[in-house]
Structure formats: C-alpha cells, structure tokens
mmCIF file of C-alpha atoms in Angstrom:
data_model
loop_
_atom_site.group_PDB
_atom_site.id
_atom_site.type_symbol
_atom_site.label_atom_id
_atom_site.label_comp_id
_atom_site.label_asym_id
_atom_site.label_seq_id
_atom_site.Cartn_x
_atom_site.Cartn_y
_atom_site.Cartn_z
ATOM 1 C CA MET A 198 57.110 -1.040 14.464
ATOM 2 C CA PHE A 199 55.089 -4.468 15.028
ATOM 3 C CA GLY A 200 56.772 -7.149 17.255
ATOM 4 C CA ARG A 201 56.558 -9.764 14.420
ATOM 5 C CA VAL A 202 55.281 -10.212 11.218
ATOM 6 C CA PRO A 203 51.731 -11.520 11.011
ATOM 7 C CA LYS A 204 51.010 -14.915 8.804
ATOM 8 C CA LYS A 205 49.636 -13.959 5.840
ATOM 9 C CA SER A 206 45.643 -15.176 5.452
ATOM 10 C CA ASP A 207 42.694 -14.942 3.102
ATOM 11 C CA ASN A 208 42.802 -11.227 1.673
ATOM 12 C CA THR A 209 40.388 -11.839 -1.207
ATOM 13 C CA LYS A 210 37.316 -12.608 1.074
ATOM 14 C CA PHE A 211 36.216 -8.672 1.213
ATOM 15 C CA TYR A 212 36.265 -8.441 -2.576
ATOM 16 C CA GLU A 213 34.154 -11.157 -3.171
ATOM 17 C CA VAL A 214 31.374 -10.421 -0.604
ATOM 18 C CA LEU A 215 31.375 -7.009 -2.374
ATOM 19 C CA GLY A 216 31.457 -8.951 -5.947
ATOM 20 C CA VAL A 217 34.355 -7.014 -7.300
ATOM 21 C CA PRO A 218 37.750 -7.575 -8.564
ATOM 22 C CA LYS A 219 41.011 -6.679 -6.230
ATOM 23 C CA SER A 220 41.926 -3.900 -8.666
ATOM 24 C CA ALA A 221 38.999 -1.944 -8.103
ATOM 25 C CA SER A 222 39.099 1.745 -7.569
ATOM 26 C CA GLN A 223 37.308 3.576 -4.939
ATOM 27 C CA ASP A 224 34.024 4.304 -7.273
ATOM 28 C CA GLU A 225 33.611 0.876 -8.154
ATOM 29 C CA LEU A 226 33.591 -0.147 -4.552
ATOM 30 C CA LYS A 227 31.343 2.354 -3.782
ATOM 31 C CA LYS A 228 28.699 1.658 -6.581
ATOM 32 C CA ALA A 229 29.182 -2.299 -5.245
ATOM 33 C CA TYR A 230 28.513 -1.493 -2.036
ATOM 34 C CA LYS A 231 25.744 0.823 -2.642
ATOM 35 C CA LYS A 232 23.925 -1.686 -5.110
ATOM 36 C CA ALA A 233 24.348 -4.679 -2.521
ATOM 37 C CA ALA A 234 23.231 -3.062 0.690
ATOM 38 C CA ILE A 235 20.273 -1.496 -0.777
ATOM 39 C CA LYS A 236 19.049 -4.977 -1.873
ATOM 40 C CA ASN A 237 20.122 -6.674 1.638
ATOM 41 C CA HIS A 238 18.901 -4.121 4.062
ATOM 42 C CA PRO A 239 16.911 -5.721 6.658
ATOM 43 C CA ASP A 240 14.161 -3.176 6.322
ATOM 44 C CA LYS A 241 13.905 -4.370 3.102
ATOM 45 C CA GLY A 242 13.656 -8.199 3.558
ATOM 46 C CA GLY A 243 17.138 -8.774 3.176
ATOM 47 C CA ASP A 244 19.616 -11.412 5.166
ATOM 48 C CA PRO A 245 21.153 -8.913 8.502
ATOM 49 C CA GLU A 246 24.256 -11.516 8.188
ATOM 50 C CA LYS A 247 24.856 -10.740 4.406
ATOM 51 C CA PHE A 248 24.271 -6.612 5.311
ATOM 52 C CA LYS A 249 26.830 -6.359 8.122
ATOM 53 C CA GLU A 250 29.367 -8.091 5.825
ATOM 54 C CA LEU A 251 28.968 -5.931 3.171
ATOM 55 C CA ALA A 252 29.596 -3.186 5.405
ATOM 56 C CA HIS A 253 32.276 -4.724 7.149
ATOM 57 C CA ALA A 254 34.194 -5.208 3.747
ATOM 58 C CA TYR A 255 33.307 -1.647 2.517
ATOM 59 C CA GLU A 256 34.538 -0.209 5.817
ATOM 60 C CA VAL A 257 38.058 -1.594 5.601
ATOM 61 C CA LEU A 258 38.544 -1.365 1.408
ATOM 62 C CA SER A 259 37.392 2.213 1.474
ATOM 63 C CA ASP A 260 40.181 2.779 4.276
ATOM 64 C CA PRO A 261 43.603 2.928 2.334
ATOM 65 C CA GLU A 262 45.553 2.124 5.021
ATOM 66 C CA LYS A 263 43.242 -0.994 5.923
ATOM 67 C CA ARG A 264 43.188 -1.742 2.249
ATOM 68 C CA ASP A 265 46.833 -2.185 2.305
ATOM 69 C CA ILE A 266 47.019 -4.284 5.090
ATOM 70 C CA TYR A 267 44.506 -6.457 4.169
ATOM 71 C CA ASP A 268 45.958 -6.958 0.623
ATOM 72 C CA GLN A 269 49.279 -7.971 1.690
ATOM 73 C CA TYR A 270 48.294 -10.192 5.330
ATOM 74 C CA GLY A 271 44.933 -10.596 5.256
ATOM 75 C CA GLU A 272 41.905 -10.003 7.819
ATOM 76 C CA ASP A 273 43.966 -11.299 10.490
ATOM 77 C CA ALA A 274 46.297 -8.697 10.671
ATOM 78 C CA LEU A 275 43.499 -6.585 11.211
ATOM 79 C CA LYS A 276 42.175 -8.358 13.969
ATOM 80 C CA GLU A 277 45.341 -8.086 15.513
ATOM 81 C CA GLY A 278 45.632 -4.354 15.641
ATOM 82 C CA MET A 279 47.057 -3.234 12.697
ATOM 83 C CA GLY A 280 45.578 -0.465 10.585
ATOM 84 C CA GLY A 281 43.481 0.926 13.827
ATOM 85 C CA GLY A 282 41.946 -2.499 14.989
ATOM 86 C CA GLY A 283 39.256 -4.730 13.202
ATOM 87 C CA SER A 284 36.361 -3.781 15.100
ATOM 88 C CA SER A 285 33.551 -2.772 12.714
ATOM 89 C CA HIS A 286 31.123 0.289 13.007
ATOM 90 C CA ASN A 287 27.401 -0.126 13.134
ATOM 91 C CA PRO A 288 26.111 -1.119 9.421
ATOM 92 C CA PHE A 289 23.485 1.154 9.691
ATOM 93 C CA ASP A 290 25.724 3.966 10.434
ATOM 94 C CA ILE A 291 27.690 3.390 7.304
ATOM 95 C CA PHE A 292 24.920 2.992 5.412
ATOM 96 C CA GLU A 293 23.537 6.226 6.528
ATOM 97 C CA SER A 294 26.779 8.014 6.208
ATOM 98 C CA PHE A 295 27.295 6.320 2.607
ATOM 99 C CA PHE A 296 23.759 7.805 1.353
ATOM 100 C CA GLY A 297 24.215 10.991 3.251
ATOM 101 C CA GLY A 298 21.942 10.679 6.220
ATOM 102 C CA GLY A 299 23.811 12.241 8.546
ATOM 103 C CA ALA A 300 24.460 9.437 10.573
ATOM 104 C CA PHE A 301 28.049 11.283 11.514
ATOM 105 C CA GLY A 302 27.659 14.747 12.670
ATOM 106 C CA GLY A 303 24.855 17.361 12.232
ATOM 107 C CA GLY A 304 21.857 14.583 12.731
ATOM 108 C CA GLY A 305 23.435 13.055 15.716
ATOM 109 C CA SER A 306 24.250 9.149 15.801
ATOM 110 C CA SER A 307 21.821 6.628 14.731
ATOM 111 C CA ARG A 308 23.324 3.685 16.304
ATOM 112 C CA GLY A 309 21.263 0.768 16.443
ATOM 113 C CA ARG A 310 18.111 2.908 14.477
ATOM 114 C CA ARG A 311 16.773 1.284 11.760
ATOM 115 C CA GLN A 312 15.832 3.399 8.647
ATOM 116 C CA LYS A 313 12.290 3.735 6.785
ATOM 117 C CA ARG A 314 11.803 3.062 3.467
ATOM 118 C CA GLY A 315 10.738 5.081 1.162
ATOM 119 C CA GLU A 316 7.719 4.461 -1.071
ATOM 120 C CA ASP A 317 7.763 2.991 -4.111
ATOM 121 C CA VAL A 318 6.746 5.102 -7.536
ATOM 122 C CA VAL A 319 4.739 3.020 -9.781
ATOM 123 C CA HIS A 320 3.971 3.621 -13.682
ATOM 124 C CA ALA A 321 1.958 2.260 -16.236
ATOM 125 C CA LEU A 322 3.693 1.484 -19.273
ATOM 126 C CA LYS A 323 1.563 0.700 -22.393
ATOM 127 C CA VAL A 324 3.028 -2.002 -24.772
ATOM 128 C CA SER A 325 1.717 -3.251 -28.168
ATOM 129 C CA LEU A 326 1.274 -6.910 -28.899
ATOM 130 C CA GLU A 327 4.365 -6.463 -31.322
ATOM 131 C CA GLU A 328 6.420 -5.300 -28.921
ATOM 132 C CA LEU A 329 5.430 -7.914 -26.495
ATOM 133 C CA TYR A 330 6.191 -10.684 -29.538
ATOM 134 C CA ASN A 331 9.557 -9.261 -30.705
ATOM 135 C CA GLY A 332 11.000 -7.711 -27.369
ATOM 136 C CA THR A 333 12.047 -4.216 -27.361
ATOM 137 C CA ALA A 334 13.599 -1.318 -25.366
ATOM 138 C CA LYS A 335 12.003 2.134 -24.244
ATOM 139 C CA LYS A 336 13.886 4.806 -22.667
ATOM 140 C CA LEU A 337 11.831 6.640 -20.344
ATOM 141 C CA SER A 338 12.552 10.054 -18.739
ATOM 142 C CA LEU A 339 11.440 10.761 -15.091
ATOM 143 C CA SER A 340 11.749 13.226 -12.392
ATOM 144 C CA ARG A 341 12.859 12.386 -8.828
ATOM 145 C CA ASN A 342 13.986 13.837 -5.746
ATOM 146 C CA ALA A 343 17.814 13.420 -4.814
ATOM 147 C CA ILE A 344 19.891 13.985 -2.148
ATOM 148 C CA CYS A 345 21.484 17.222 -2.212
ATOM 149 C CA SER A 346 25.607 16.969 -3.682
ATOM 150 C CA LYS A 347 26.383 20.117 -2.121
ATOM 151 C CA CYS A 348 24.984 19.456 1.946
ATOM 152 C CA LYS A 349 25.030 15.797 1.424
ATOM 153 C CA GLY A 350 21.412 15.956 2.547
ATOM 154 C CA LYS A 351 21.727 18.172 5.341
ATOM 155 C CA GLY A 352 20.199 21.054 4.251
ATOM 156 C CA SER A 353 22.684 23.235 5.868
ATOM 157 C CA LYS A 354 26.390 24.670 4.853
ATOM 158 C CA SER A 355 27.921 23.934 8.200
ATOM 159 C CA GLY A 356 25.865 20.264 8.380
ATOM 160 C CA ALA A 357 24.290 21.635 11.428
ATOM 161 C CA PHE A 358 20.440 22.146 12.748
ATOM 162 C CA SER A 359 18.268 23.392 15.789
ATOM 163 C CA ARG A 360 15.221 21.614 16.899
ATOM 164 C CA CYS A 361 12.228 23.158 15.809
ATOM 165 C CA TYR A 362 10.835 25.581 18.660
ATOM 166 C CA GLY A 363 6.845 25.317 17.378
ATOM 167 C CA CYS A 364 6.646 21.400 17.348
ATOM 168 C CA GLN A 365 9.877 20.621 19.793
ATOM 169 C CA GLY A 366 11.020 18.425 17.192
ATOM 170 C CA THR A 367 8.136 16.333 16.500
ATOM 171 C CA GLY A 368 6.940 17.976 13.302
ATOM 172 C CA MET A 369 3.753 17.962 14.210
ATOM 173 C CA LYS A 370 1.489 20.431 16.007
ATOM 174 C CA ILE A 371 -1.666 20.301 17.816
ATOM 175 C CA THR A 372 -4.217 22.830 18.082
ATOM 176 C CA THR A 373 -7.423 22.944 20.318
ATOM 177 C CA ARG A 374 -10.930 24.644 19.797
ATOM 178 C CA GLN A 375 -14.354 24.697 21.697
ATOM 179 C CA ILE A 376 -16.933 23.241 19.878
ATOM 180 C CA GLY A 377 -19.405 23.278 22.367
ATOM 181 C CA LEU A 378 -20.275 23.539 25.575
ATOM 182 C CA GLY A 379 -17.467 21.285 27.759
ATOM 183 C CA MET A 380 -16.363 20.280 24.316
ATOM 184 C CA ILE A 381 -13.319 20.303 23.142
ATOM 185 C CA GLN A 382 -11.411 19.333 19.618
ATOM 186 C CA GLN A 383 -7.957 18.454 18.893
ATOM 187 C CA MET A 384 -6.540 18.388 15.694
ATOM 188 C CA GLN A 385 -2.925 17.629 14.843
ATOM 189 C CA HIS A 386 -1.288 18.866 11.378
ATOM 190 C CA VAL A 387 1.911 19.204 9.977
ATOM 191 C CA CYS A 388 3.818 21.969 11.740
ATOM 192 C CA PRO A 389 4.147 25.212 9.196
ATOM 193 C CA GLU A 390 7.148 26.110 10.297
ATOM 194 C CA CYS A 391 9.791 23.281 9.730
ATOM 195 C CA ARG A 392 7.083 21.396 7.049
ATOM 196 C CA GLY A 393 6.917 18.293 9.543
ATOM 197 C CA SER A 394 11.168 18.031 9.331
ATOM 198 C CA GLY A 395 11.356 18.886 13.155
ATOM 199 C CA GLU A 396 14.487 20.778 12.448
ATOM 200 C CA MET A 397 15.195 24.522 11.770
ATOM 201 C CA ILE A 398 18.177 25.476 9.795
ATOM 202 C CA SER A 399 18.948 29.545 9.932
ATOM 203 C CA ASP A 400 18.559 31.226 6.577
ATOM 204 C CA ARG A 401 22.289 31.961 6.590
ATOM 205 C CA ASP A 402 23.141 28.377 6.992
ATOM 206 C CA ARG A 403 20.861 27.525 4.311
ATOM 207 C CA CYS A 404 22.731 25.257 1.587
ATOM 208 C CA PRO A 405 22.318 27.535 -1.508
ATOM 209 C CA GLN A 406 21.784 24.350 -3.643
ATOM 210 C CA CYS A 407 18.734 22.921 -2.170
ATOM 211 C CA LYS A 408 17.525 25.927 -0.414
ATOM 212 C CA GLY A 409 17.449 23.815 2.638
ATOM 213 C CA ASN A 410 15.193 21.197 1.586
ATOM 214 C CA LYS A 411 18.134 18.520 1.616
ATOM 215 C CA VAL A 412 16.554 17.231 -1.781
ATOM 216 C CA THR A 413 16.994 18.566 -5.459
ATOM 217 C CA GLN A 414 14.909 17.869 -8.696
ATOM 218 C CA GLU A 415 17.113 15.864 -10.895
ATOM 219 C CA LYS A 416 16.364 14.020 -14.669
ATOM 220 C CA LYS A 417 16.881 10.494 -14.742
ATOM 221 C CA VAL A 418 16.920 8.394 -17.985
ATOM 222 C CA LEU A 419 15.900 4.493 -17.407
ATOM 223 C CA GLU A 420 16.024 1.943 -20.222
ATOM 224 C CA VAL A 421 13.391 -0.498 -19.839
ATOM 225 C CA HIS A 422 13.717 -3.580 -21.453
ATOM 226 C CA ILE A 423 10.664 -5.656 -22.654
ATOM 227 C CA GLU A 424 11.423 -8.951 -22.639
ATOM 228 C CA LYS A 425 10.110 -11.661 -25.417
ATOM 229 C CA GLY A 426 6.798 -13.616 -24.393
ATOM 230 C CA MET A 427 6.297 -10.858 -21.525
ATOM 231 C CA ARG A 428 2.700 -10.248 -20.765
ATOM 232 C CA GLY A 429 0.093 -7.104 -19.586
ATOM 233 C CA GLY A 430 0.390 -7.123 -15.768
ATOM 234 C CA GLN A 431 4.089 -7.961 -15.690
ATOM 235 C CA LYS A 432 5.805 -5.509 -13.368
ATOM 236 C CA ILE A 433 9.576 -4.546 -14.384
ATOM 237 C CA THR A 434 11.495 -3.111 -11.073
ATOM 238 C CA PHE A 435 14.063 -0.526 -11.021
ATOM 239 C CA GLU A 436 15.288 -0.937 -7.195
ATOM 240 C CA GLY A 437 16.356 2.266 -5.338
ATOM 241 C CA GLN A 438 15.498 4.531 -7.916
ATOM 242 C CA ALA A 439 12.530 6.558 -6.568
ATOM 243 C CA ASP A 440 12.858 9.544 -4.425
ATOM 244 C CA GLU A 441 15.544 9.720 -1.857
ATOM 245 C CA ALA A 442 15.550 11.373 1.066
ATOM 246 C CA PRO A 443 17.575 12.042 4.123
ATOM 247 C CA ASP A 444 17.436 8.641 6.573
ATOM 248 C CA THR A 445 15.461 7.296 4.248
ATOM 249 C CA ILE A 446 15.878 3.878 2.194
ATOM 250 C CA THR A 447 14.899 4.553 -1.697
ATOM 251 C CA GLY A 448 12.160 2.944 -2.907
ATOM 252 C CA ASP A 449 11.690 1.242 -6.033
ATOM 253 C CA ILE A 450 10.387 2.389 -9.448
ATOM 254 C CA VAL A 451 8.291 -0.111 -10.690
ATOM 255 C CA PHE A 452 6.625 -0.335 -14.291
ATOM 256 C CA VAL A 453 3.452 -2.157 -14.920
ATOM 257 C CA LEU A 454 3.041 -3.300 -18.472
ATOM 258 C CA GLU A 455 -0.077 -2.505 -20.115
ATOM 259 C CA GLN A 456 -0.919 -4.241 -23.269
ATOM 260 C CA LYS A 457 -2.619 -2.236 -25.887
ATOM 261 C CA LYS A 458 -5.454 -4.000 -27.881
ATOM 262 C CA HIS A 459 -4.608 -5.173 -31.215
ATOM 263 C CA PRO A 460 -6.509 -4.834 -34.422
ATOM 264 C CA LYS A 461 -6.128 -8.066 -35.840
ATOM 265 C CA PHE A 462 -4.345 -10.751 -33.193
ATOM 266 C CA ASP A 463 -5.815 -11.659 -29.548
ATOM 267 C CA ARG A 464 -3.552 -13.269 -26.975
ATOM 268 C CA LYS A 465 -5.385 -16.380 -25.415
ATOM 269 C CA PHE A 466 -4.633 -19.076 -23.109
ATOM 270 C CA GLY A 467 -1.277 -18.027 -22.452
ATOM 271 C CA ASP A 468 0.796 -18.106 -25.162
ATOM 272 C CA ASP A 469 -1.290 -18.894 -28.236
ATOM 273 C CA LEU A 470 -2.640 -16.138 -30.489
ATOM 274 C CA TYR A 471 -6.121 -15.885 -32.225
ATOM 275 C CA VAL A 472 -7.143 -14.359 -35.634
ATOM 276 C CA ASP A 473 -10.422 -14.094 -37.293
ATOM 277 C CA HIS A 474 -10.706 -14.785 -40.898
ATOM 278 C CA ASN A 475 -13.430 -14.224 -43.471
ATOM 279 C CA LEU A 476 -13.980 -17.066 -46.229
ATOM 280 C CA SER A 477 -16.416 -16.815 -49.257
ATOM 281 C CA LEU A 478 -18.828 -19.938 -49.554
ATOM 282 C CA THR A 479 -16.947 -20.218 -52.909
ATOM 283 C CA GLU A 480 -13.273 -20.523 -50.757
ATOM 284 C CA ALA A 481 -15.020 -22.655 -48.349
ATOM 285 C CA LEU A 482 -16.377 -25.263 -50.376
ATOM 286 C CA CYS A 483 -13.542 -25.169 -53.296
ATOM 287 C CA GLY A 484 -10.433 -24.132 -51.537
ATOM 288 C CA PHE A 485 -8.692 -21.147 -50.410
ATOM 289 C CA GLN A 486 -4.927 -19.396 -50.067
ATOM 290 C CA PHE A 487 -3.841 -16.099 -48.604
ATOM 291 C CA ALA A 488 -0.846 -14.151 -47.008
ATOM 292 C CA LEU A 489 -1.160 -13.466 -43.156
ATOM 293 C CA THR A 490 1.255 -10.908 -41.748
ATOM 294 C CA HIS A 491 2.279 -11.900 -38.592
ATOM 295 C CA LEU A 492 3.415 -9.738 -35.783
ATOM 296 C CA ASP A 493 6.965 -9.385 -36.926
ATOM 297 C CA GLY A 494 6.250 -8.627 -40.273
ATOM 298 C CA ARG A 495 6.597 -12.067 -41.831
ATOM 299 C CA GLN A 496 4.404 -13.076 -44.527
ATOM 300 C CA LEU A 497 2.755 -16.453 -43.646
ATOM 301 C CA LEU A 498 1.078 -18.525 -46.654
ATOM 302 C CA ILE A 499 -2.636 -19.889 -45.572
ATOM 303 C CA LYS A 500 -4.519 -22.437 -47.689
ATOM 304 C CA SER A 501 -6.778 -25.710 -47.473
ATOM 305 C CA ASN A 502 -5.801 -28.931 -48.465
ATOM 306 C CA PRO A 503 -7.286 -30.096 -51.665
ATOM 307 C CA GLY A 504 -11.027 -31.237 -51.134
ATOM 308 C CA GLU A 505 -11.388 -29.921 -48.136
ATOM 309 C CA VAL A 506 -14.715 -28.308 -46.816
ATOM 310 C CA ILE A 507 -14.432 -25.392 -43.928
ATOM 311 C CA LYS A 508 -17.639 -25.079 -41.717
ATOM 312 C CA PRO A 509 -18.822 -21.766 -40.277
ATOM 313 C CA GLY A 510 -16.842 -20.847 -36.986
ATOM 314 C CA GLN A 511 -14.343 -23.943 -37.704
ATOM 315 C CA TYR A 512 -10.838 -23.413 -36.139
ATOM 316 C CA LYS A 513 -7.672 -24.545 -37.694
ATOM 317 C CA ALA A 514 -4.342 -24.035 -35.857
ATOM 318 C CA ILE A 515 -0.464 -23.673 -36.933
ATOM 319 C CA ASN A 516 2.107 -25.090 -34.619
ATOM 320 C CA ASP A 517 5.296 -22.762 -33.028
ATOM 321 C CA GLU A 518 3.674 -19.282 -34.626
ATOM 322 C CA GLY A 519 1.980 -18.289 -31.397
ATOM 323 C CA MET A 520 3.620 -15.779 -28.760
ATOM 324 C CA PRO A 521 7.245 -16.914 -27.767
ATOM 325 C CA HIS A 522 7.407 -18.149 -24.125
ATOM 326 C CA HIS A 523 8.742 -15.890 -21.433
ATOM 327 C CA GLN A 524 12.532 -16.692 -21.065
ATOM 328 C CA ARG A 525 12.274 -19.180 -23.513
ATOM 329 C CA PRO A 526 11.698 -17.151 -26.416
ATOM 330 C CA PHE A 527 12.900 -20.190 -29.099
ATOM 331 C CA MET A 528 9.465 -22.115 -27.615
ATOM 332 C CA LYS A 529 6.091 -20.649 -28.849
ATOM 333 C CA GLY A 530 2.438 -21.229 -28.693
ATOM 334 C CA LYS A 531 -0.001 -21.656 -31.575
ATOM 335 C CA LEU A 532 -1.586 -19.444 -34.119
ATOM 336 C CA VAL A 533 -5.466 -20.333 -34.010
ATOM 337 C CA ILE A 534 -7.339 -19.327 -36.744
ATOM 338 C CA GLN A 535 -11.356 -19.163 -36.704
ATOM 339 C CA PHE A 536 -13.211 -18.866 -40.132
ATOM 340 C CA HIS A 537 -16.288 -17.197 -40.611
ATOM 341 C CA VAL A 538 -18.194 -18.125 -44.083
ATOM 342 C CA ILE A 539 -19.803 -15.453 -45.705
ATOM 343 C CA PHE A 540 -23.074 -16.960 -48.052
ATOM 344 C CA PRO A 541 -24.011 -14.672 -51.025
ATOM 345 C CA GLU A 542 -27.074 -12.243 -50.332
ATOM 346 C CA SER A 543 -30.257 -13.780 -51.348
ATOM 347 C CA GLY A 544 -31.656 -13.093 -55.000
ATOM 348 C CA VAL A 545 -27.757 -13.628 -56.767
ATOM 349 C CA PHE A 546 -28.267 -16.912 -58.196
ATOM 350 C CA SER A 547 -31.039 -17.399 -61.060
ATOM 351 C CA PRO A 548 -33.611 -20.323 -60.910
ATOM 352 C CA GLU A 549 -31.057 -22.182 -63.702
ATOM 353 C CA GLN A 550 -27.905 -21.429 -61.621
ATOM 354 C CA CYS A 551 -29.345 -22.970 -58.624
ATOM 355 C CA ARG A 552 -30.328 -26.045 -60.554
ATOM 356 C CA LYS A 553 -26.756 -26.100 -61.972
ATOM 357 C CA ILE A 554 -25.260 -25.683 -58.199
ATOM 358 C CA GLU A 555 -28.124 -28.346 -57.205
ATOM 359 C CA SER A 556 -26.708 -30.922 -59.420
ATOM 360 C CA ILE A 557 -23.005 -30.575 -58.366
ATOM 361 C CA LEU A 558 -23.650 -30.669 -54.390
ATOM 362 C CA PRO A 559 -24.525 -33.365 -52.518
ATOM 363 C CA MET A 560 -28.723 -34.699 -52.804
ATOM 364 C CA ARG A 561 -30.916 -32.900 -50.004
ATOM 365 C CA PRO A 562 -30.998 -34.557 -47.037
ATOM 366 C CA SER A 563 -34.894 -33.753 -46.820
ATOM 367 C CA LYS A 564 -37.530 -36.022 -49.015
ATOM 368 C CA HIS A 565 -39.567 -34.307 -51.907
ATOM 369 C CA LEU A 566 -43.379 -34.181 -51.207
ATOM 370 C CA THR A 567 -46.060 -35.652 -53.906
ATOM 371 C CA ASP A 568 -48.789 -33.231 -55.384
ATOM 372 C CA MET A 569 -50.932 -34.721 -52.976
ATOM 373 C CA GLU A 570 -49.048 -34.022 -49.984
ATOM 374 C CA LEU A 571 -48.487 -30.597 -51.258
ATOM 375 C CA ASP A 572 -52.358 -29.960 -51.485
ATOM 376 C CA ASP A 573 -52.522 -30.868 -47.765
ATOM 377 C CA CYS A 574 -50.329 -28.414 -46.330
ATOM 378 C CA GLU A 575 -51.159 -24.647 -45.934
ATOM 379 C CA GLU A 576 -48.492 -22.091 -47.556
ATOM 380 C CA THR A 577 -46.343 -19.891 -45.217
ATOM 381 C CA THR A 578 -44.231 -17.211 -45.801
ATOM 382 C CA LEU A 579 -40.952 -16.556 -44.430
ATOM 383 C CA HIS A 580 -39.177 -13.431 -43.197
ATOM 384 C CA ASP A 581 -35.556 -12.159 -41.621
ATOM 385 C CA VAL A 582 -35.965 -11.865 -37.874
ATOM 386 C CA SER A 583 -32.871 -10.158 -36.069
ATOM 387 C CA ALA A 584 -30.731 -11.551 -33.584
ATOM 388 C CA GLU A 585 -31.555 -8.621 -31.190
ATOM 389 C CA GLU A 586 -35.307 -8.560 -31.876
ATOM 390 C CA VAL A 587 -35.075 -12.592 -31.007
ATOM 391 C CA LYS A 588 -32.868 -11.758 -27.739
ATOM 392 C CA ARG A 589 -35.672 -8.871 -26.682
ATOM 393 C CA ARG A 590 -38.730 -11.560 -27.242
ATOM 394 C CA LYS A 591 -36.439 -14.231 -24.909
ATOM 395 C CA GLU A 592 -35.914 -11.635 -22.132
ATOM 396 C CA ARG A 593 -39.820 -10.346 -22.223
ATOM 397 C CA GLN A 594 -40.826 -14.159 -22.252
ATOM 398 C CA HIS A 595 -38.472 -14.711 -19.005
ATOM 399 C CA ARG A 596 -39.867 -11.285 -17.149
ATOM 400 C CA HIS A 597 -43.532 -12.525 -17.628
ATOM 401 C CA ARG A 598 -42.756 -15.724 -16.113
ATOM 402 C CA GLU A 599 -40.764 -14.399 -13.221
ATOM 403 C CA ALA A 600 -44.230 -11.955 -12.829
ATOM 404 C CA TYR A 601 -46.454 -15.001 -12.947
ATOM 405 C CA ASP A 602 -44.441 -17.263 -10.530
ATOM 406 C CA GLU A 603 -44.586 -14.425 -8.363
ATOM 407 C CA ASP A 604 -48.201 -14.263 -8.500
ATOM 408 C CA ASP A 605 -48.588 -18.203 -7.920
ATOM 409 C CA ASP A 606 -46.326 -17.410 -4.387
ATOM 410 C CA ASP A 607 -48.614 -15.016 -3.444
ATOM 411 C CA ASP A 608 -51.852 -16.862 -3.655
ATOM 412 C CA GLU A 609 -50.236 -19.879 -1.920
ATOM 413 C CA SER A 610 -49.643 -17.821 0.935
ATOM 414 C CA ALA A 611 -52.643 -15.707 1.188
ATOM 415 C CA PRO A 612 -55.829 -17.606 3.639
ATOM 416 C CA ARG A 613 -58.119 -19.800 1.963
ATOM 417 C CA VAL A 614 -61.838 -19.233 2.819
ATOM 418 C CA GLN A 615 -64.110 -22.405 3.070
ATOM 419 C CA CYS A 616 -67.798 -22.319 1.984
ATOM 420 C CA ALA A 617 -70.360 -22.690 4.687
ATOM 421 C CA GLN A 618 -72.151 -26.003 4.224
ATOM 422 C CA GLN A 619 -75.995 -25.188 3.847
#
C-alpha cells in the first residue's frame, strides 16, 4: 500500500501526555483526557500549549486506526500521511465535542471560539476541633445539573435547532414604554420564548429525557477528606464538579471549612491548643494532679512538681500535645494550660484555723501597728464592689471629664470682654 515501510519513532509520548499506560482502554483515555483538559484549559488559567498537546494526543489515541499506526511506527508515520494524515483539529472543538457542547453538527462550528467558564459552587462545611485534630472523611450528597446523556446537551432528538424568532437568537428582548412627554424607557429582559438560549426546538423534536433543557438533575456523592491540622477558612476544591451546561467549562465545587466552637479547647496562634483549669487554694499551694482527656481520647496526667506553688492566672505548657501541623502531622504545637485559683469563701476559717494557717505560711510583709498607732487611726469598713460597678464608675467619670473639656474649649473660643477703666 505504501512505497516503503516508515522508520519506527517514539510511540510513547502521547500516552505520557495523557498520563496513561499503553494498555489503556478507551474509557481510561476519556477519563484521563477529561481530567487533564479541564485542568489545563486556557479559560481556567491553564497552559495553552499543554491543552493543544492533550487534544492532539487524545485525537490520535481515540481513533483505533491512528492508534494502531502510532503504536507500530510512532508519530512520524502519522506526519507522513498514514492513517488519514497527521493534522489535528482545533483543540477547543475537540473539547466541546467531548463534553457534548455541540461543536460538531447542530450547534455549528466553534473553531477559534473560547468557551465561557461556569460558576463555582461554594459550600460551608462545619467541622469539630476533634475532626481537625484527627482527620476524617465526610460523604456529602449534592444535586447538580448534568449534560443530558441522551441528547448530549443538544436538547433535541435530531441534534438540530432553529434560531429563536422572538429575540433573533440573542436570548434577550428589549421593550420600550413612554414614561413622560418625549421620554421613552428601554428595558432588557430574558426572552420568555427561548428562556435566554436564543434557540428554539420543536415540540416533536424535544429530547424526551431533558425535555429540551439540555441538562438533567443528578445526585452526586462527594467524599471530602479533612486532613489532620487543617483549620477553619481552608478550602477543599473538587475541580469540574459544579453544574454542567452546554458550551461551558464546568466550574468547581468548593468546601470552606468552618470550625465549631469547642467546650474545652481553644486553638490559638497557629497550632497551639489552650485550655483553662480551676485549682483550689489547697491544690495551688500543696500540689495537684488530674487527668485531661485530649481530642483523640487519650488521658494525659497533669501534675505539679513537689513544692511548686501555682499563682492565679499562671500558664504552663506541654510540648508536642497541641494541634498537628497540616501536611506534617507528626509535628505538633503546644498544649497550654492556664490555671485559675479558686479562693475559699469568707467565714470558712475560724480564728483558731487562721492562726494555724498563719503559723505555716511565710510571715506577713506588712508591719504590726502598736497600740499608740492604732489609737491615732480612724476605723473603716470594707465592702464588696463588683467589677461591673467599677467599670460603670470609670465610664461615668470619663464622660464627665470629656464634657468638662468641651466646656473649656467653648469658653476659650468666646470673645473676651474687657472692663472699661474708670
């Protein structure tokens, strides 16, 4: 058939471009092309040259005759004219044809035309601090629009459609109305006849599955993997999984993590965990030990050193017991404990008990007054004042001070009258 047998050349490049083995089936080729084409589409910020390579590789390997020639003799044999020539279609045409965008037939040629990109769908995903600490996977069921499998997104059984006469194919209609003498208002709205598509499909030719809408509703289950150490506000993206539409690059589904408030632990300063713990006065002075249940269910023994006194509000830290570092889960932050000392109520100790406590504790720093000094002092009575009352008093004083300062400013700006000398 040919004048000479062509030399063998590289016959693995196209498989490497698509990232599949030479034994890949047609379904595997389709899946590989779909994933890579969406990722590298120029409208999505991808590499145009890579997008062209993917289209050319898929065009050759999806054709049994061309694939057989390529497997035996390589790319050079295709360039020399075997198997129908080595010229490639427009990569955008191949992409539209693959995704049912109507690039071949019905919808007309889209050679040189760039597809618009569909909108991303964003969902908030509430997660607990335990899930962020341990990592987890959540299966979520979502509804989305999918290209009709029966008509391949054309909306008609024959694949043909006609231009809408109501809007002349623009999808929009303009109406005018007079709102005053010599004044006309123009309003633009979606064409009610074609619902903005610019196309009309006869009732007899409508696809029985999608009723001419080109898309159908489908349930999709996504498994969201929450990695150890992730934090609120981070995004998990599923590329090309949002609503499908003809002549449109499918957008992404994006899950934004939203951390729920934890009753015990608080995450601060990156990967450090904070927890509050109350101590009695006896524990603060004489020592303590207690078990703390961590976010993974482990029991941590927390205890003071012999003879150690814990002050109110004091912080203590345990290394490597905080949150795991994201993508480095074997490294962890600190677990920081703030201790609050609960003092006994007034009247709990009798005078005799107070004298015993005083004999054990260090001596009072304040000096004892003599009887003569006591006689010279006026006796007072202490009473309790709440923190809220002190705050209100300070705010009231601050407002009075501001009002006084404003009065002084007004006096300085007023004209001064001098008395006439007699």
